[in-house]
């Protein structure tokens, strides 16, 4: 449903009272939209008519709310069956539409999980990013340290493998993990499939927080093994039980296993920090600080409520969530979280005892994290203003892009583009370009290709452009950038080359500014003390890191696959046999042609071709010196 009324002669105004008259009293979600179609605000309501009407009555409202109402050109509503559905839809719309006045969490895909893969011989490992690997995910954890501690515990207790599949498939003898008692070596058949599956099931029970049930199960199995005189199995289960009880003795909270999150919100003006302190299975997993976008809100209860709603819409909630202050819609949030989790979830505030001490700890850490964030923001702003003055810009740059090229003697060339805004790196907008069709090692051509691919779409279809474009390189690379921009008729971008100083010493960089309309080419050498140069170094170093990471991945992939795949007569089966026989590509490269010919399905002629390809030789000359 929408409603709009145009005022005579100017921009549209919105008749809120007329719009409210046609609304349902059902639960749902409403969206406030500006004249330029930008979404101003997304909200949920148990009664749409009553909630939306509250914006247009005579009750005094906050300045921020009045400013938002003044910009409304139309409204849209979506009716839902229940309040819980309205809550879920509201969170989805806030994430996808990024409304101007909603408190919202910054997009953060770096939550670490413990992954147990879905294989014949499952692997346990730390996982970040999209959950597209088949298996079970346990978490999220506040930080990677907590995940590594959990993995260490799992290997001690249940001896599951953590090696990559490529390593696992090509092992011919147990590795060091087996020798130190942290893996049962399924790679070489030292454990049965049934026993390993049982260890995986018990590890999953432990990660789910069902340690009491697991302890009871292991106790019963130990007693049963002793009764049937299987003393070796009974001793193994006894040791497992002792280790588990030893771990639990150090991990109990309040005398029993706890599963709770503690949340505290600290604010200074419109800057906020929400501190999350997590306990799972009685273990303190540490803290994590979040800095949501408040979009002008100065109410910590509103910020905390938005965090709780959005965070647990994405992440599985614990049984108990303890808050440092009261928030709205507690009953609705408990209902929605309980339905999603399939068990009861409670939200509490005004707690006592140990939980009150946890709240105090979270509150103090939130204040410290907020002070640190504000300090870093102030320093970032000072660097941005210094860069503005140094480059002669009218305003501090709101968007900086930097390009870098990485390769090894022309192999696997990759270009990177990193993006910084006023707050720092915008990692979701980083891009890599795999460079092809150029002379190996031609950095100028590589830069030209990457920039062409970046700005062609902007020139043809429009799109966001940087205020400052940094090029990691000297005059030649800058000339390529200038040619691309001029070729597409793109103006208004401050182009800067970052040339390394003598001995590549940080602070000795020279900034190259090509000639522009009315201004000759310039060279600046600000020195290590310049905040503006420090910002340039930060962006350039991030581009360099991102390029090298992409190049190494591309190079390793090429070295692990293309060499063998390019040899006529080598299909997937023979390639797997070769790698398994020699324990990987390194072992194969170290072998002579006669040794390669001993692999089943590989004759002498094919062995010669394999050896020649791996060592860059002519096939006809590869028979010498291979003993």
mmCIF file of N, CA, C and O in Angstrom, residues 306-369:
data_model
loop_
_atom_site.group_PDB
_atom_site.id
_atom_site.type_symbol
_atom_site.label_atom_id
_atom_site.label_comp_id
_atom_site.label_asym_id
_atom_site.label_seq_id
_atom_site.Cartn_x
_atom_site.Cartn_y
_atom_site.Cartn_z
ATOM 1 N N UNK A 306 18.063 -3.031 18.436
ATOM 2 C CA UNK A 306 18.322 -3.296 17.021
ATOM 3 C C UNK A 306 19.401 -4.354 16.850
ATOM 4 O O UNK A 306 19.310 -5.231 15.982
ATOM 5 N N UNK A 307 20.431 -4.285 17.697
ATOM 6 C CA UNK A 307 21.499 -5.288 17.619
ATOM 7 C C UNK A 307 20.955 -6.683 17.907
ATOM 8 O O UNK A 307 21.233 -7.636 17.175
ATOM 9 N N UNK A 308 20.211 -6.820 18.996
ATOM 10 C CA UNK A 308 19.673 -8.135 19.378
ATOM 11 C C UNK A 308 18.816 -8.698 18.250
ATOM 12 O O UNK A 308 18.944 -9.863 17.850
ATOM 13 N N UNK A 309 17.932 -7.862 17.711
ATOM 14 C CA UNK A 309 17.029 -8.313 16.659
ATOM 15 C C UNK A 309 17.777 -8.761 15.413
ATOM 16 O O UNK A 309 17.512 -9.824 14.856
ATOM 17 N N UNK A 310 18.751 -7.965 14.967
ATOM 18 C CA UNK A 310 19.446 -8.260 13.718
ATOM 19 C C UNK A 310 20.507 -9.346 13.890
ATOM 20 O O UNK A 310 20.679 -10.200 13.014
ATOM 21 N N UNK A 311 21.243 -9.322 14.994
ATOM 22 C CA UNK A 311 22.319 -10.290 15.192
ATOM 23 C C UNK A 311 21.778 -11.712 15.289
ATOM 24 O O UNK A 311 22.288 -12.630 14.621
ATOM 25 N N UNK A 312 20.728 -11.907 16.079
ATOM 26 C CA UNK A 312 20.223 -13.261 16.282
ATOM 27 C C UNK A 312 19.261 -13.702 15.182
ATOM 28 O O UNK A 312 18.822 -14.851 15.172
ATOM 29 N N UNK A 313 18.933 -12.799 14.265
ATOM 30 C CA UNK A 313 18.252 -13.239 13.045
ATOM 31 C C UNK A 313 19.221 -13.969 12.131
ATOM 32 O O UNK A 313 18.823 -14.809 11.323
ATOM 33 N N UNK A 314 20.518 -13.654 12.268
ATOM 34 C CA UNK A 314 21.554 -14.277 11.437
ATOM 35 C C UNK A 314 22.265 -15.415 12.163
ATOM 36 O O UNK A 314 22.708 -16.377 11.538
ATOM 37 N N UNK A 315 22.414 -15.311 13.482
ATOM 38 C CA UNK A 315 23.195 -16.280 14.254
ATOM 39 C C UNK A 315 22.280 -17.023 15.231
ATOM 40 O O UNK A 315 21.336 -16.444 15.763
ATOM 41 N N UNK A 316 22.578 -18.298 15.460
ATOM 42 C CA UNK A 316 21.762 -19.100 16.376
ATOM 43 C C UNK A 316 21.856 -18.534 17.790
ATOM 44 O O UNK A 316 22.963 -18.370 18.322
ATOM 45 N N UNK A 317 20.727 -18.220 18.433
ATOM 46 C CA UNK A 317 20.780 -17.656 19.788
ATOM 47 C C UNK A 317 21.056 -18.734 20.830
ATOM 48 O O UNK A 317 20.658 -19.892 20.660
ATOM 49 N N UNK A 318 21.722 -18.389 21.934
ATOM 50 C CA UNK A 318 21.874 -19.326 23.051
ATOM 51 C C UNK A 318 20.571 -19.414 23.829
ATOM 52 O O UNK A 318 19.606 -18.698 23.544
ATOM 53 N N UNK A 319 20.569 -20.252 24.840
ATOM 54 C CA UNK A 319 19.353 -20.392 25.648
ATOM 55 C C UNK A 319 19.070 -19.142 26.472
ATOM 56 O O UNK A 319 17.926 -18.870 26.824
ATOM 57 N N UNK A 320 20.098 -18.378 26.785
ATOM 58 C CA UNK A 320 19.927 -17.225 27.655
ATOM 59 C C UNK A 320 20.732 -16.050 27.108
ATOM 60 O O UNK A 320 21.911 -16.203 26.792
ATOM 61 N N UNK A 321 20.082 -14.891 26.985
ATOM 62 C CA UNK A 321 20.736 -13.662 26.548
ATOM 63 C C UNK A 321 20.550 -12.635 27.660
ATOM 64 O O UNK A 321 19.414 -12.262 27.990
ATOM 65 N N UNK A 322 21.647 -12.194 28.246
ATOM 66 C CA UNK A 322 21.606 -11.257 29.369
ATOM 67 C C UNK A 322 21.981 -9.870 28.852
ATOM 68 O O UNK A 322 23.018 -9.700 28.197
ATOM 69 N N UNK A 323 21.152 -8.874 29.128
ATOM 70 C CA UNK A 323 21.331 -7.515 28.631
ATOM 71 C C UNK A 323 21.664 -6.567 29.775
ATOM 72 O O UNK A 323 21.216 -6.765 30.914
ATOM 73 N N UNK A 324 22.398 -5.506 29.455
ATOM 74 C CA UNK A 324 22.759 -4.539 30.506
ATOM 75 C C UNK A 324 21.681 -3.488 30.731
ATOM 76 O O UNK A 324 21.815 -2.644 31.605
ATOM 77 N N UNK A 325 20.595 -3.544 29.930
ATOM 78 C CA UNK A 325 19.495 -2.578 30.084
ATOM 79 C C UNK A 325 18.229 -3.168 29.461
ATOM 80 O O UNK A 325 18.302 -4.086 28.626
ATOM 81 N N UNK A 326 17.084 -2.645 29.859
ATOM 82 C CA UNK A 326 15.811 -3.115 29.317
ATOM 83 C C UNK A 326 15.633 -2.604 27.886
ATOM 84 O O UNK A 326 16.053 -1.490 27.551
ATOM 85 N N UNK A 327 15.021 -3.412 27.045
ATOM 86 C CA UNK A 327 14.727 -3.028 25.661
ATOM 87 C C UNK A 327 13.263 -3.335 25.367
ATOM 88 O O UNK A 327 12.596 -4.052 26.118
ATOM 89 N N UNK A 328 12.769 -2.816 24.244
ATOM 90 C CA UNK A 328 11.386 -3.054 23.848
ATOM 91 C C UNK A 328 11.238 -4.432 23.205
ATOM 92 O O UNK A 328 12.196 -5.024 22.725
ATOM 93 N N UNK A 329 9.997 -4.904 23.194
ATOM 94 C CA UNK A 329 9.607 -6.126 22.462
ATOM 95 C C UNK A 329 10.340 -7.371 22.942
ATOM 96 O O UNK A 329 10.651 -8.266 22.149
ATOM 97 N N UNK A 330 10.613 -7.459 24.242
ATOM 98 C CA UNK A 330 11.321 -8.631 24.753
ATOM 99 C C UNK A 330 10.509 -9.904 24.510
ATOM 100 O O UNK A 330 11.050 -10.930 24.059
ATOM 101 N N UNK A 331 9.208 -9.866 24.801
ATOM 102 C CA UNK A 331 8.373 -11.055 24.616
ATOM 103 C C UNK A 331 8.343 -11.492 23.149
ATOM 104 O O UNK A 331 8.420 -12.686 22.842
ATOM 105 N N UNK A 332 8.250 -10.530 22.237
ATOM 106 C CA UNK A 332 8.239 -10.852 20.808
ATOM 107 C C UNK A 332 9.568 -11.461 20.376
ATOM 108 O O UNK A 332 9.601 -12.449 19.626
ATOM 109 N N UNK A 333 10.679 -10.890 20.834
ATOM 110 C CA UNK A 333 11.994 -11.418 20.481
ATOM 111 C C UNK A 333 12.173 -12.833 21.022
ATOM 112 O O UNK A 333 12.690 -13.722 20.324
ATOM 113 N N UNK A 334 11.751 -13.065 22.277
ATOM 114 C CA UNK A 334 11.851 -14.415 22.853
ATOM 115 C C UNK A 334 11.037 -15.409 22.028
ATOM 116 O O UNK A 334 11.497 -16.529 21.753
ATOM 117 N N UNK A 335 9.844 -15.003 21.611
ATOM 118 C CA UNK A 335 8.997 -15.895 20.815
ATOM 119 C C UNK A 335 9.649 -16.219 19.471
ATOM 120 O O UNK A 335 9.720 -17.385 19.072
ATOM 121 N N UNK A 336 10.149 -15.182 18.785
ATOM 122 C CA UNK A 336 10.757 -15.393 17.473
ATOM 123 C C UNK A 336 12.020 -16.248 17.572
ATOM 124 O O UNK A 336 12.224 -17.169 16.769
ATOM 125 N N UNK A 337 12.866 -15.963 18.556
ATOM 126 C CA UNK A 337 14.107 -16.727 18.710
ATOM 127 C C UNK A 337 13.811 -18.175 19.101
ATOM 128 O O UNK A 337 14.476 -19.103 18.629
ATOM 129 N N UNK A 338 12.826 -18.377 19.967
ATOM 130 C CA UNK A 338 12.485 -19.738 20.406
ATOM 131 C C UNK A 338 11.951 -20.551 19.235
ATOM 132 O O UNK A 338 12.286 -21.736 19.083
ATOM 133 N N UNK A 339 11.115 -19.943 18.401
ATOM 134 C CA UNK A 339 10.582 -20.654 17.238
ATOM 135 C C UNK A 339 11.697 -21.018 16.270
ATOM 136 O O UNK A 339 11.720 -22.123 15.721
ATOM 137 N N UNK A 340 12.635 -20.096 16.063
ATOM 138 C CA UNK A 340 13.724 -20.358 15.120
ATOM 139 C C UNK A 340 14.674 -21.424 15.653
ATOM 140 O O UNK A 340 15.178 -22.256 14.884
ATOM 141 N N UNK A 341 14.937 -21.410 16.968
ATOM 142 C CA UNK A 341 15.910 -22.338 17.554
ATOM 143 C C UNK A 341 15.299 -23.688 17.901
ATOM 144 O O UNK A 341 16.025 -24.660 18.112
ATOM 145 N N UNK A 342 13.969 -23.768 17.998
ATOM 146 C CA UNK A 342 13.325 -25.019 18.375
ATOM 147 C C UNK A 342 13.455 -25.343 19.841
ATOM 148 O O UNK A 342 13.294 -26.501 20.250
ATOM 149 N N UNK A 343 13.755 -24.354 20.674
ATOM 150 C CA UNK A 343 13.866 -24.523 22.118
ATOM 151 C C UNK A 343 13.659 -23.154 22.746
ATOM 152 O O UNK A 343 13.673 -22.131 22.050
ATOM 153 N N UNK A 344 13.473 -23.121 24.054
ATOM 154 C CA UNK A 344 13.190 -21.859 24.710
ATOM 155 C C UNK A 344 14.425 -20.967 24.770
ATOM 156 O O UNK A 344 15.510 -21.429 25.126
ATOM 157 N N UNK A 345 14.262 -19.702 24.404
ATOM 158 C CA UNK A 345 15.314 -18.691 24.494
ATOM 159 C C UNK A 345 14.796 -17.562 25.387
ATOM 160 O O UNK A 345 13.693 -17.058 25.169
ATOM 161 N N UNK A 346 15.592 -17.175 26.384
ATOM 162 C CA UNK A 346 15.184 -16.134 27.330
ATOM 163 C C UNK A 346 16.078 -14.903 27.203
ATOM 164 O O UNK A 346 17.297 -15.030 27.017
ATOM 165 N N UNK A 347 15.466 -13.723 27.310
ATOM 166 C CA UNK A 347 16.190 -12.457 27.390
ATOM 167 C C UNK A 347 16.003 -11.903 28.800
ATOM 168 O O UNK A 347 14.865 -11.807 29.283
ATOM 169 N N UNK A 348 17.112 -11.530 29.455
ATOM 170 C CA UNK A 348 17.045 -11.076 30.839
ATOM 171 C C UNK A 348 17.828 -9.786 31.019
ATOM 172 O O UNK A 348 18.843 -9.556 30.362
ATOM 173 N N UNK A 349 17.371 -8.964 31.940
ATOM 174 C CA UNK A 349 18.150 -7.820 32.425
ATOM 175 C C UNK A 349 17.916 -7.736 33.937
ATOM 176 O O UNK A 349 17.126 -8.497 34.499
ATOM 177 N N UNK A 350 18.590 -6.842 34.618
ATOM 178 C CA UNK A 350 18.498 -6.725 36.082
ATOM 179 C C UNK A 350 18.796 -8.065 36.767
ATOM 180 O O UNK A 350 18.053 -8.538 37.628
ATOM 181 N N UNK A 351 19.906 -8.681 36.349
ATOM 182 C CA UNK A 351 20.279 -9.981 36.915
ATOM 183 C C UNK A 351 21.139 -9.784 38.165
ATOM 184 O O UNK A 351 21.607 -8.679 38.454
ATOM 185 N N UNK A 352 21.370 -10.885 38.885
ATOM 186 C CA UNK A 352 22.153 -10.834 40.113
ATOM 187 C C UNK A 352 23.286 -11.857 40.058
ATOM 188 O O UNK A 352 23.385 -12.655 39.141
ATOM 189 N N UNK A 353 24.111 -11.839 41.094
ATOM 190 C CA UNK A 353 25.157 -12.835 41.247
ATOM 191 C C UNK A 353 26.220 -12.747 40.166
ATOM 192 O O UNK A 353 26.624 -11.655 39.744
ATOM 193 N N UNK A 354 26.660 -13.921 39.701
ATOM 194 C CA UNK A 354 27.722 -13.962 38.702
ATOM 195 C C UNK A 354 27.311 -13.274 37.406
ATOM 196 O O UNK A 354 28.125 -12.611 36.762
ATOM 197 N N UNK A 355 26.038 -13.397 37.026
ATOM 198 C CA UNK A 355 25.597 -12.774 35.786
ATOM 199 C C UNK A 355 25.680 -11.251 35.874
ATOM 200 O O UNK A 355 25.980 -10.577 34.878
ATOM 201 N N UNK A 356 25.441 -10.705 37.033
ATOM 202 C CA UNK A 356 25.601 -9.257 37.212
ATOM 203 C C UNK A 356 27.063 -8.858 37.043
ATOM 204 O O UNK A 356 27.372 -7.799 36.483
ATOM 205 N N UNK A 357 27.972 -9.721 37.521
ATOM 206 C CA UNK A 357 29.400 -9.422 37.341
ATOM 207 C C UNK A 357 29.789 -9.523 35.868
ATOM 208 O O UNK A 357 30.629 -8.751 35.388
ATOM 209 N N UNK A 358 29.185 -10.466 35.144
ATOM 210 C CA UNK A 358 29.463 -10.558 33.706
ATOM 211 C C UNK A 358 28.974 -9.306 32.974
ATOM 212 O O UNK A 358 29.624 -8.803 32.062
ATOM 213 N N UNK A 359 27.798 -8.809 33.387
ATOM 214 C CA UNK A 359 27.263 -7.587 32.775
ATOM 215 C C UNK A 359 28.208 -6.420 33.023
ATOM 216 O O UNK A 359 28.498 -5.618 32.122
ATOM 217 N N UNK A 360 28.706 -6.314 34.246
ATOM 218 C CA UNK A 360 29.642 -5.236 34.565
ATOM 219 C C UNK A 360 30.926 -5.360 33.747
ATOM 220 O O UNK A 360 31.455 -4.366 33.250
ATOM 221 N N UNK A 361 31.407 -6.586 33.590
ATOM 222 C CA UNK A 361 32.601 -6.813 32.778
ATOM 223 C C UNK A 361 32.356 -6.408 31.324
ATOM 224 O O UNK A 361 33.190 -5.737 30.698
ATOM 225 N N UNK A 362 31.199 -6.801 30.783
ATOM 226 C CA UNK A 362 30.884 -6.444 29.399
ATOM 227 C C UNK A 362 30.735 -4.941 29.247
ATOM 228 O O UNK A 362 31.188 -4.361 28.252
ATOM 229 N N UNK A 363 30.127 -4.282 30.230
ATOM 230 C CA UNK A 363 29.922 -2.832 30.138
ATOM 231 C C UNK A 363 31.262 -2.094 30.141
ATOM 232 O O UNK A 363 31.477 -1.160 29.352
ATOM 233 N N UNK A 364 32.179 -2.518 31.022
ATOM 234 C CA UNK A 364 33.490 -1.851 31.069
ATOM 235 C C UNK A 364 34.284 -2.082 29.788
ATOM 236 O O UNK A 364 34.928 -1.187 29.272
ATOM 237 N N UNK A 365 34.193 -3.289 29.232
ATOM 238 C CA UNK A 365 34.890 -3.563 27.975
ATOM 239 C C UNK A 365 34.273 -2.815 26.802
ATOM 240 O O UNK A 365 34.973 -2.432 25.872
ATOM 241 N N UNK A 366 32.950 -2.605 26.842
ATOM 242 C CA UNK A 366 32.298 -1.819 25.792
ATOM 243 C C UNK A 366 32.796 -0.378 25.810
ATOM 244 O O UNK A 366 33.050 0.223 24.754
ATOM 245 N N UNK A 367 32.952 0.199 27.005
ATOM 246 C CA UNK A 367 33.462 1.574 27.114
ATOM 247 C C UNK A 367 34.890 1.666 26.574
ATOM 248 O O UNK A 367 35.239 2.611 25.852
ATOM 249 N N UNK A 368 35.707 0.678 26.908
ATOM 250 C CA UNK A 368 37.102 0.688 26.433
ATOM 251 C C UNK A 368 37.153 0.553 24.915
ATOM 252 O O UNK A 368 37.893 1.272 24.230
ATOM 253 N N UNK A 369 36.349 -0.380 24.358
ATOM 254 C CA UNK A 369 36.343 -0.587 22.910
ATOM 255 C C UNK A 369 35.835 0.646 22.180
ATOM 256 O O UNK A 369 36.338 1.007 21.107
#
